[in-house]
Amino acid sequence: MSTVLAQIESQIAKLSSKAVRKNTGVITTVADGVAKVSGLSEVMYNEMVAFPGGVIGIALNLGEDEVGCVILGDVSQLKQGDEVQTTGKLLSVPVGKGLLGRVVDALGNAVDGKGPIASSESYPVEKIAPGIMARKSVSQPLFTGIMAIDSMIPIGRGQRELIIGDRGTGKTTIAIDTIINQANINRVGLASGDPKFRPVYSIYVAIGQKNSNIVRTIAALEAAGALEFTCIVAAPAADNPANQYLAPYSGAAIGEWFMENGQDALIVYDDLSKHAVAYRQISLILKRPSGREAYPGDVFYLHSRLLERAARLDGKGSLTALPIIETLAGDVSAYIPTNVISITDGQIFLETDLFNQGIRPAVSVGLSVSRVGSAAQIKATKQVGGKLKGELAQFRELAAFAQFGSDLDAKTKSQLDRGSRIVELFKQPAFSPISIELQVVTIYALQKGYYDSADLKKVTATSVSIRDFFKARQDALLTEIRTKAALDKDLEAKIVAALDAWKSTAA
Amino acid sequence: MSAVSVKTRAFVKQLVQLSLVDGRVSSEQVAGILEYLEKNPPARPVALLQAYHKAIAAEIAKGEARIEHAGPVTAEALAAIAAALGQRYGRPVSPLATANSTLLAGLRVRIGDDVYESSVAGQLAALSAAS
């Protein structure tokens, strides 16, 4: 009994007799996930405030007489007259490798039923982006596993590349493919025991999506074995707008931990159109002045401060961002798309027409660009695919022209034929990224005319056959291409020999 | 207050300044202002008076230390608390004591938007929230 009493006594001793000062306010109105609070005279912008029942909120509007707070949690228990307290803290989320393989909400709470997150560190959700001196230029490639992108619109570690297109054009698929490809590369790299190998961890932020879609994404990542290298931040459509507004920043904080700790991370924001809509909803409820399309004046800053957090840091790691924007009827000149296009380092534009023609991924080569360019490409890809973009652009021009006349000269015909073959070659099914060494071999075969004898409809199947042959019988050669990352005469001779061997077996 | 126009808000601010004498709300000044408003009614009298009421209530709360206590507190202790707060906030503060047995022991002092919590009930609540 005496030990029980001692325990209580020690607990009492812990209770400091010092007075604790709190700045308080009173809820005047609460509606639509936003509380107007009178008082809170010392609250700071973006500070966490505590509502009764453990509910937290963020002070977003600092008025002369009242403070507008977005509530992150159950608003049903809150009412007029309830006391609100400042906390003196900024909103932060748990970070670290404990989040890999997990699904969390915008506040970093686990929502996958796998128990609490094993994390001892937390990062503030809002953080100033790294400055000029801390940054390093983007020069290391980040392979998406999609041939059309890796060969023509290369992405580097630390780059912000926008994926833009109408609904149902395969935007999410490209992002998922990229995540799966990182997992595939990580597995090979970690198994090789190379001390210089830097794995890329992925963060997928789902904003305003249907829960069924998020489940499908998780299932796709799990099936491909990519979930163990990925963290999913989910703020589905049913979540309140405050959580949808915060989710990308939480994801960025999780990614920044990897970057600050000398590791590389990839973050996908799916999608920022819905993020802007959630922010517009909050702003309108907070009675902020609205501008074009009823978005508030700071909607550009909303995305610029988020995307600027993606960087390659000198002496540290990198955070690559793939924001997604959904357009309406292919209109890239709408408010939010133009904003995000101007912030990012390039865009992958997906066209509905191409998608409907069966050209998938439906990447529009003419409208897509990577401002980092070939700095983020390995030499082997440059050697085999350096001219592909120009050839495809020429093909599109000629194809449009050829529709008007039937008499075409031999040169034009051959250009059209080659273009059609390139288009066929770049067709790739969903969730099956191709490793960079196989991409090199596939495109090298095109340059050396190995598809010329094949029927146009069978080009895709032929390329699959080549890749299968190399995977099954030329493992050492593929490893050599991967490690050398450039084609010399010796390596080219080996590839030609292997392709000839494939040709003899395929014949 | 959100429905109050910017013009009204500025006018209320002026009225509040006129209501103070030596940093404290003066009942004579307030009575004078109310009399003036009765004789010269503004465009939206109810909204303005509500805003004025709210502002004056906040101003009074700034100069009033509402001390809740569980056990007996001497008049000297109350005066000492008021003096300490007056020094801290740089304005005259008058104590207003009320007994509150739910605090179990200790004090809770409310002045303006600030709450100084040194009651056992408050500390137990903080402990339960932390665990």
XYZ file of C-alpha atoms in Angstrom:
638
model
C 0.000 0.000 0.000
C 2.885 2.322 0.855
C 4.229 2.062 -2.740
C 0.852 3.138 -4.110
C 0.899 6.141 -1.800
C 4.497 6.929 -2.836
C 3.461 6.812 -6.498
C 0.637 9.288 -5.869
C 2.988 11.498 -3.828
C 5.596 11.543 -6.597
C 2.877 12.406 -9.093
C 1.758 15.282 -6.848
C 5.385 16.408 -6.559
C 5.566 16.573 -10.362
C 2.712 19.036 -10.393
C 4.422 22.370 -10.547
C 2.913 25.072 -8.415
C 3.918 27.696 -10.997
C 1.028 29.390 -12.748
C 0.621 28.568 -16.424
C -0.370 31.452 -18.714
C -2.739 30.766 -21.561
C -4.184 33.138 -24.118
C -7.845 32.332 -24.620
C -10.850 33.215 -26.714
C -14.475 32.274 -27.088
C -16.188 30.750 -30.125
C -18.648 33.252 -31.559
C -19.764 31.183 -34.554
C -18.917 27.733 -35.840
C -19.979 26.574 -39.293
C -18.611 24.652 -42.296
C -15.499 23.553 -40.420
C -14.528 27.131 -39.584
C -14.842 28.762 -36.147
C -14.842 32.497 -35.577
C -13.259 33.201 -32.218
C -13.286 36.453 -30.279
C -10.278 37.004 -28.047
C -7.052 35.091 -28.808
C -5.320 38.463 -28.880
C -1.848 36.888 -28.996
C -2.475 34.154 -31.560
C -0.014 33.893 -34.446
C -0.732 33.143 -38.106
C -0.895 29.372 -38.717
C -0.641 28.641 -34.996
C -2.388 25.578 -33.630
C -5.286 26.404 -31.299
C -6.929 23.966 -28.884
C -10.692 23.585 -28.818
C -12.541 21.642 -26.092
C -12.503 17.840 -26.397
C -8.979 17.651 -27.815
C -10.019 19.123 -31.175
C -7.352 21.287 -32.790
C -7.582 24.077 -35.299
C -5.346 26.484 -37.170
C -5.620 30.259 -36.981
C -5.828 31.392 -40.608
C -7.545 34.761 -40.398
C -6.239 37.266 -37.913
C -8.886 39.988 -37.745
C -9.027 43.045 -35.564
C -11.891 41.713 -33.500
C -11.936 38.016 -34.185
C -9.826 35.138 -35.396
C -10.922 32.695 -38.101
C -9.787 29.130 -37.372
C -10.164 26.049 -39.540
C -11.033 23.045 -37.424
C -9.144 19.810 -38.002
C -11.394 17.168 -36.560
C -14.902 16.625 -35.309
C -16.787 19.937 -35.269
C -20.054 18.436 -34.069
C -19.173 18.831 -30.380
C -18.149 22.481 -30.664
C -20.599 25.263 -29.946
C -20.833 29.016 -29.454
C -19.310 30.107 -26.143
C -16.713 27.286 -25.947
C -13.284 28.373 -24.777
C -10.348 28.195 -27.223
C -6.670 28.352 -26.225
C -3.506 29.148 -28.107
C -0.805 26.459 -28.010
C 2.250 28.396 -29.168
C 3.015 25.589 -31.635
C 2.894 25.216 -35.370
C 1.140 22.169 -36.782
C 3.601 19.318 -37.251
C 3.442 15.753 -38.495
C 5.479 12.648 -37.630
C 8.318 11.991 -40.088
C 10.884 9.266 -40.706
C 11.216 5.819 -42.185
C 8.462 4.553 -39.878
C 5.974 6.104 -42.290
C 7.054 3.881 -45.201
C 4.417 1.314 -46.013
C 1.801 3.293 -44.110
C -1.304 5.296 -44.957
C -1.761 8.432 -42.881
C -4.199 11.341 -42.802
C -3.289 15.022 -43.183
C -2.223 15.189 -39.530
C 0.019 12.126 -39.751
C -2.349 9.789 -37.922
C -2.392 6.223 -39.195
C -5.580 5.330 -41.056
C -4.564 1.894 -42.314
C -5.349 -0.073 -39.164
C -1.737 -1.188 -38.771
C -1.301 0.467 -35.394
C 0.476 3.662 -34.385
C 3.273 5.168 -36.498
C 6.762 4.309 -35.263
C 8.277 7.769 -35.351
C 10.171 9.814 -32.798
C 10.575 12.966 -34.909
C 8.136 15.509 -36.240
C 8.443 18.300 -38.823
C 6.351 21.461 -39.145
C 3.762 21.230 -41.879
C 4.516 24.764 -43.097
C 8.171 25.451 -43.681
C 10.113 28.031 -45.668
C 11.557 26.457 -48.834
C 15.375 26.052 -49.033
C 17.174 29.200 -50.190
C 19.419 29.733 -53.187
C 22.724 28.890 -51.516
C 21.479 25.586 -50.112
C 20.476 24.310 -53.539
C 22.355 22.396 -56.188
C 21.426 22.120 -59.854
C 19.444 19.086 -60.942
C 21.721 16.597 -62.683
C 20.828 13.142 -61.394
C 18.104 11.287 -63.284
C 14.900 10.018 -61.760
C 13.652 7.273 -64.031
C 9.902 6.995 -64.412
C 10.084 3.652 -66.201
C 7.971 5.136 -69.000
C 9.941 5.141 -72.248
C 8.233 8.184 -73.746
C 9.125 10.237 -70.683
C 12.606 8.949 -69.845
C 13.794 9.342 -73.429
C 12.139 12.638 -74.379
C 11.045 14.486 -71.222
C 13.671 13.394 -68.665
C 13.056 14.144 -64.990
C 15.865 14.798 -62.535
C 16.097 14.392 -58.793
C 14.889 17.619 -57.203
C 12.827 18.693 -60.221
C 9.145 19.707 -60.208
C 7.467 18.162 -63.253
C 3.763 18.770 -63.722
C 1.505 16.012 -65.011
C -1.431 17.715 -66.675
C -4.420 16.487 -68.647
C -8.163 15.958 -68.721
C -9.874 13.436 -66.499
C -9.265 9.829 -67.455
C -6.120 10.413 -69.502
C -3.777 8.430 -67.256
C -2.242 11.111 -65.022
C -2.345 9.046 -61.842
C -1.104 5.999 -63.765
C 2.077 7.854 -64.747
C 2.643 8.845 -61.124
C 2.006 5.299 -59.850
C 4.268 3.848 -62.552
C 7.023 6.197 -61.410
C 6.587 5.129 -57.780
C 6.635 1.454 -58.803
C 9.766 2.051 -60.881
C 11.526 3.662 -57.894
C 10.676 0.577 -55.821
C 12.036 -1.707 -58.568
C 15.251 0.332 -58.794
C 15.557 0.386 -54.983
C 15.272 -3.386 -54.792
C 17.949 -3.947 -57.445
C 20.218 -1.274 -56.006
C 19.949 -2.411 -52.398
C 20.514 -6.041 -53.438
C 23.652 -5.053 -55.376
C 25.281 -3.796 -52.170
C 26.639 -0.731 -53.967
C 27.517 1.774 -51.215
C 26.949 4.700 -53.614
C 23.393 3.622 -54.377
C 20.781 6.132 -53.212
C 17.255 4.746 -52.951
C 14.286 6.981 -53.730
C 11.417 6.858 -51.249
C 7.988 7.925 -52.439
C 5.139 9.899 -50.918
C 1.752 9.842 -52.593
C -0.625 12.582 -51.481
C -4.254 11.923 -52.419
C -6.309 15.131 -52.250
C -10.076 15.125 -52.632
C -10.125 11.712 -54.272
C -12.748 9.018 -53.914
C -11.885 6.509 -51.210
C -12.328 3.713 -53.739
C -9.641 5.287 -55.947
C -7.241 5.571 -53.022
C -7.852 1.918 -52.160
C -7.155 1.002 -55.796
C -3.895 2.934 -55.730
C -2.811 1.258 -52.492
C -3.672 -2.145 -53.971
C -1.660 -1.374 -57.134
C 1.366 -0.316 -55.089
C 1.043 -3.327 -52.819
C 0.734 -5.714 -55.764
C 3.892 -4.255 -57.310
C 5.747 -4.457 -53.997
C 6.170 -0.673 -53.930
C 4.238 0.068 -50.748
C 7.230 -0.737 -48.547
C 9.070 2.250 -50.073
C 6.016 4.513 -50.093
C 3.993 6.590 -47.681
C 0.447 7.567 -48.604
C -1.098 10.753 -47.239
C -4.844 10.528 -47.741
C -7.278 13.434 -47.582
C -10.236 11.951 -49.467
C -13.235 13.838 -50.853
C -15.223 13.062 -47.699
C -12.581 14.717 -45.519
C -13.130 18.311 -44.464
C -11.589 21.002 -46.706
C -9.081 21.964 -44.006
C -7.525 18.489 -44.139
C -7.530 18.558 -47.946
C -5.777 21.930 -47.793
C -3.161 20.658 -45.344
C -2.433 17.225 -46.851
C 0.126 18.372 -49.497
C 2.065 20.350 -46.897
C 2.086 17.336 -44.573
C 3.356 15.196 -47.451
C 6.050 17.794 -48.204
C 7.140 17.725 -44.545
C 7.443 13.917 -44.707
C 9.486 14.221 -47.931
C 11.672 16.977 -46.504
C 12.812 14.674 -43.718
C 14.345 12.349 -46.323
C 15.895 15.300 -48.179
C 17.345 16.872 -45.032
C 18.780 13.526 -43.983
C 20.772 13.017 -47.158
C 18.254 10.775 -48.891
C 16.190 11.135 -52.046
C 12.420 11.255 -52.103
C 9.676 11.591 -54.676
C 6.348 13.234 -53.880
C 3.182 13.059 -55.963
C 0.403 15.607 -55.345
C -2.753 14.069 -56.781
C -4.178 16.566 -57.497
C -3.553 20.281 -56.980
C -6.747 21.327 -58.794
C -8.785 19.813 -55.977
C -6.350 21.336 -53.491
C -7.056 24.800 -54.931
C -10.800 24.099 -54.742
C -10.511 23.107 -51.055
C -8.543 26.281 -50.350
C -11.114 28.362 -52.228
C -13.853 26.843 -50.056
C -11.978 27.707 -46.854
C -11.203 31.226 -48.084
C -14.796 31.924 -49.042
C -16.051 30.713 -45.644
C -13.438 32.917 -43.994
C -14.871 35.768 -46.079
C -11.563 36.576 -47.746
C -11.872 38.664 -50.877
C -12.156 36.475 -53.957
C -10.601 37.064 -57.361
C -10.577 35.235 -60.677
C -12.801 32.112 -60.709
C -13.583 32.992 -57.036
C -10.112 31.846 -55.943
C -8.502 34.034 -53.292
C -5.644 36.343 -54.197
C -2.998 34.114 -52.635
C -3.827 30.955 -54.604
C -0.547 31.297 -56.529
C 1.395 31.464 -53.259
C -0.570 28.425 -52.064
C 1.121 26.310 -54.736
C 4.413 28.164 -55.148
C 5.371 27.786 -51.495
C 4.477 24.110 -51.682
C 6.378 23.311 -54.877
C 9.412 25.410 -53.948
C 10.005 22.936 -51.123
C 11.031 20.368 -53.723
C 14.750 20.807 -54.332
C 18.135 19.172 -54.598
C 20.224 20.316 -51.657
C 23.966 20.703 -51.681
C 25.500 18.002 -49.521
C 22.111 16.581 -48.635
C 19.367 14.756 -50.503
C 16.605 15.751 -52.878
C 12.844 15.974 -53.092
C 11.320 15.550 -56.547
C 7.735 16.709 -56.982
C 5.199 15.431 -59.485
C 2.155 17.636 -59.061
C -0.945 16.655 -61.008
C -3.441 19.116 -62.477
C -6.744 18.150 -64.046
C -7.834 20.317 -66.966
C -11.299 20.789 -68.419
C -11.598 20.076 -72.152
C -7.817 20.313 -72.528
C -7.769 23.970 -71.477
C -4.265 24.558 -70.174
C -4.824 28.311 -70.112
C -7.231 28.175 -67.130
C -6.220 29.920 -63.911
C -4.797 27.078 -61.789
C -3.096 25.178 -64.693
C -1.231 28.322 -65.855
C -0.196 29.083 -62.280
C 1.257 25.623 -61.714
C 2.811 25.459 -65.204
C 4.710 28.663 -64.410
C 5.941 27.313 -61.070
C 7.116 23.894 -62.235
C 10.212 22.927 -64.247
C 8.201 21.440 -67.087
C 5.055 19.514 -67.801
C 3.903 16.187 -69.170
C 0.755 16.951 -71.121
C -1.661 14.077 -71.661
C -4.137 14.283 -74.526
C -7.610 12.768 -74.549
C -7.468 12.188 -78.318
C -4.250 10.187 -78.051
C -5.686 8.206 -75.164
C -8.808 7.378 -77.149
C -6.665 6.343 -80.156
C -5.057 3.754 -77.906
C -1.749 5.613 -77.604
C -1.046 5.075 -73.918
C 0.600 6.767 -72.100
C -1.100 9.575 -74.005
C 1.874 11.926 -73.770
C 1.658 14.863 -76.152
C 5.255 15.244 -77.239
C 4.726 18.716 -78.689
C 3.227 20.252 -75.553
C 5.354 18.369 -73.017
C 8.689 19.709 -71.914
C 11.290 19.242 -69.231
C 13.158 22.469 -68.498
C 15.983 20.534 -66.888
C 16.488 18.793 -70.217
C 19.182 16.293 -70.921
C 21.157 17.289 -67.804
C 19.052 14.708 -66.035
C 19.630 11.917 -68.544
C 22.222 9.195 -68.619
C 24.533 9.215 -71.626
C 23.190 5.930 -72.975
C 19.649 7.335 -73.231
C 20.969 10.469 -74.919
C 22.921 8.314 -77.379
C 19.958 6.199 -78.417
C 17.041 8.583 -77.978
C 18.509 12.053 -78.417
C 16.760 12.689 -81.728
C 13.468 10.950 -80.975
C 11.579 14.050 -79.895
C 12.471 15.877 -83.096
C 11.598 12.881 -85.227
C 8.225 12.501 -83.530
C 7.446 16.195 -83.901
C 8.333 15.967 -87.584
C 6.119 12.887 -87.907
C 3.124 14.681 -86.349
C 3.585 17.580 -88.762
C 3.881 15.286 -91.766
C 0.986 13.100 -90.644
C -1.281 16.131 -90.444
C -0.103 17.205 -93.891
C -0.370 13.729 -95.407
C -4.098 13.632 -94.677
C -4.675 16.070 -97.545
C -2.819 14.246 -100.288
C -2.269 10.679 -101.382
C 0.860 11.096 -103.489
C 3.789 11.139 -101.125
C 7.442 10.881 -102.011
C 9.554 8.023 -100.738
C 11.316 10.121 -98.118
C 8.052 11.376 -96.617
C 6.658 7.853 -96.642
C 9.696 6.530 -94.796
C 9.482 9.362 -92.262
C 5.816 8.601 -91.675
C 6.556 4.916 -91.328
C 9.329 5.539 -88.848
C 7.178 7.937 -86.839
C 4.373 5.395 -86.672
C 6.845 2.818 -85.415
C 8.120 5.168 -82.699
C 4.525 5.836 -81.591
C 3.864 2.086 -81.455
C 7.117 1.486 -79.590
C 6.226 3.968 -76.867
C 2.923 2.267 -76.106
C 3.198 0.817 -72.646
C 0.606 -0.843 -70.415
C -0.211 0.624 -66.989
C 1.750 -0.376 -63.889
C 4.565 -1.983 -65.846
C 7.509 0.384 -65.860
C 10.558 -0.584 -67.902
C 14.051 -0.404 -66.454
C 16.406 2.110 -68.066
C 18.750 -0.583 -69.450
C 15.832 -2.283 -71.188
C 14.677 1.090 -72.514
C 18.137 1.635 -73.986
C 18.060 -1.765 -75.672
C 14.498 -1.226 -76.966
C 15.309 2.160 -78.507
C 18.705 0.962 -79.772
C 16.880 -1.789 -81.654
C 14.703 0.887 -83.263
C 17.745 2.908 -84.333
C 19.319 -0.196 -85.847
C 16.147 -1.094 -87.741
C 15.201 -4.287 -85.904
C 11.502 -3.348 -86.042
C 11.546 -2.450 -89.733
C 10.629 -5.940 -90.868
C 7.796 -6.228 -88.339
C 4.247 -5.300 -89.213
C 3.308 -1.884 -87.728
C 0.705 -3.466 -85.468
C 3.303 -5.869 -84.141
C 5.991 -3.332 -83.198
C 4.860 -3.234 -79.553
C 4.784 -7.033 -79.348
C 8.232 -7.199 -80.968
C 9.680 -4.782 -78.439
C 8.181 -6.859 -75.613
C 9.765 -9.945 -77.187
C 13.181 -8.224 -77.290
C 12.895 -7.164 -73.666
C 11.801 -10.651 -72.596
C 14.776 -12.124 -74.447
C 17.221 -9.741 -72.771
C 15.686 -10.281 -69.324
C 15.872 -14.047 -69.702
C 19.252 -14.452 -71.400
C 21.271 -11.226 -71.254
C 21.251 -10.350 -67.593
C 24.995 -9.627 -67.513
C 24.723 -7.316 -70.518
C 21.838 -5.425 -68.926
C 23.879 -4.994 -65.725
C 26.775 -3.690 -67.807
C 24.542 -1.109 -69.534
C 23.164 -0.060 -66.139
C 26.565 0.325 -64.498
C 28.373 1.940 -67.463
C 25.371 4.185 -68.256
C 26.952 4.936 -71.649
C 27.336 2.994 -74.871
C 30.872 2.431 -76.131
C 31.820 0.452 -79.226
C 32.346 -2.732 -77.236
C 28.968 -2.483 -75.547
C 27.230 -1.631 -78.814
C 28.766 -4.707 -80.415
C 27.476 -6.851 -77.560
C 23.970 -5.401 -77.900
C 23.992 -5.978 -81.672
C 25.128 -9.553 -81.108
C 22.365 -10.119 -78.573
C 19.782 -8.563 -80.888
C 20.967 -10.808 -83.703
C 20.622 -13.774 -81.384
C 17.081 -12.648 -80.567
C 16.334 -12.284 -84.285
C 17.486 -15.809 -84.991
C 15.315 -17.209 -82.196
C 12.319 -15.070 -83.185
C 12.529 -15.992 -86.861
C -18.868 42.001 -35.104
C -18.100 40.638 -38.562
C -21.292 42.228 -39.923
C -20.120 45.615 -38.673
C -18.799 47.894 -41.388
C -15.284 49.284 -41.372
C -16.672 52.791 -40.815
C -18.706 51.685 -37.788
C -15.722 49.804 -36.393
C -13.556 52.896 -36.635
C -16.279 54.970 -34.964
C -16.589 52.398 -32.140
C -12.827 52.608 -31.653
C -13.095 56.347 -31.212
C -15.982 55.966 -28.762
C -13.961 53.477 -26.701
C -11.039 55.913 -26.525
C -13.434 58.610 -25.324
C -14.822 56.226 -22.674
C -11.456 55.835 -20.930
C -10.100 57.965 -18.151
C -6.599 57.088 -16.928
C -6.744 53.781 -18.813
C -9.996 52.740 -17.150
C -13.552 52.739 -18.395
C -15.359 55.678 -16.844
C -19.083 55.273 -16.199
C -19.611 59.037 -16.554
C -17.929 59.072 -19.958
C -19.961 56.058 -21.105
C -23.195 57.690 -19.905
C -22.265 60.834 -21.811
C -21.568 58.895 -24.991
C -24.872 57.015 -24.720
C -26.702 60.288 -24.218
C -25.011 61.750 -27.288
C -25.938 58.691 -29.345
C -29.553 58.955 -28.206
C -29.736 62.560 -29.316
C -27.807 61.919 -32.548
C -28.774 58.396 -33.613
C -26.325 56.775 -36.087
C -27.408 54.963 -39.277
C -27.510 51.501 -37.694
C -27.870 52.177 -33.962
C -28.337 48.558 -32.815
C -25.246 47.258 -34.622
C -23.172 50.160 -33.375
C -24.350 49.801 -29.766
C -23.712 46.045 -29.851
C -20.198 46.639 -31.141
C -19.656 49.356 -28.528
C -20.945 47.023 -25.796
C -18.552 44.284 -26.882
C -15.597 46.631 -27.034
C -16.324 48.140 -23.619
C -16.792 44.638 -22.113
C -13.361 43.658 -23.494
C -11.861 46.881 -22.138
C -13.371 46.265 -18.681
C -12.078 42.660 -18.734
C -8.558 44.022 -19.377
C -8.656 45.996 -16.128
C -10.336 43.358 -14.046
C -8.595 40.335 -12.563
C -11.255 37.685 -12.022
C -9.745 35.479 -9.379
C -11.358 32.083 -8.861
C -10.263 30.289 -5.716
C -11.056 26.970 -4.057
C -10.102 27.838 -0.492
C -10.168 31.111 1.472
C -8.020 33.949 0.082
C -7.152 37.000 2.169
C -7.797 40.534 0.981
C -4.031 41.169 1.093
C -3.397 38.251 -1.256
C -6.030 39.554 -3.684
C -4.510 43.010 -3.596
C -1.030 41.585 -4.148
C -2.260 39.629 -7.196
C -3.939 42.735 -8.615
C -0.797 44.805 -8.038
C 1.413 42.214 -9.715
C -0.889 42.035 -12.728
C -1.142 45.821 -12.868
C 2.636 45.985 -13.051
C 2.779 43.287 -15.691
C 0.150 44.807 -17.984
C 1.021 48.430 -17.252
C -2.500 49.480 -16.362
C -4.584 49.624 -13.157
C -6.135 46.247 -12.335
C -8.877 45.661 -9.782
C -9.435 42.211 -8.225
C -12.792 40.436 -8.386
C -12.811 37.223 -6.321
C -15.233 34.324 -6.721
C -15.178 30.961 -4.945
C -14.984 27.887 -7.179
C -14.800 24.565 -5.392
C -14.256 22.613 -8.647
C -10.693 23.939 -8.724
C -9.927 21.556 -5.759
C -7.069 23.836 -4.635
C -5.176 26.855 -5.914
C -6.219 29.779 -8.082
C -7.285 30.657 -11.585
C -6.931 34.271 -12.630
C -8.534 35.641 -15.775
C -7.580 39.048 -17.126
C -8.607 40.053 -20.610
C -7.823 37.124 -22.918
C -5.206 35.706 -20.573
C -5.788 32.959 -18.033
C -3.244 32.149 -15.311
C -3.862 28.615 -14.159
C -2.401 27.370 -10.903
C -5.259 25.237 -9.690
C -4.973 21.517 -9.023
C -7.976 20.862 -11.277
C -6.206 22.617 -14.161
C -2.992 20.706 -13.621
C -4.817 17.385 -13.439
C -6.578 18.250 -16.690
C -3.195 19.020 -18.290
C -1.848 15.690 -17.027
C -4.777 13.715 -18.380
C -4.465 15.481 -21.739
C -0.728 14.665 -21.887
C -1.167 10.953 -21.087
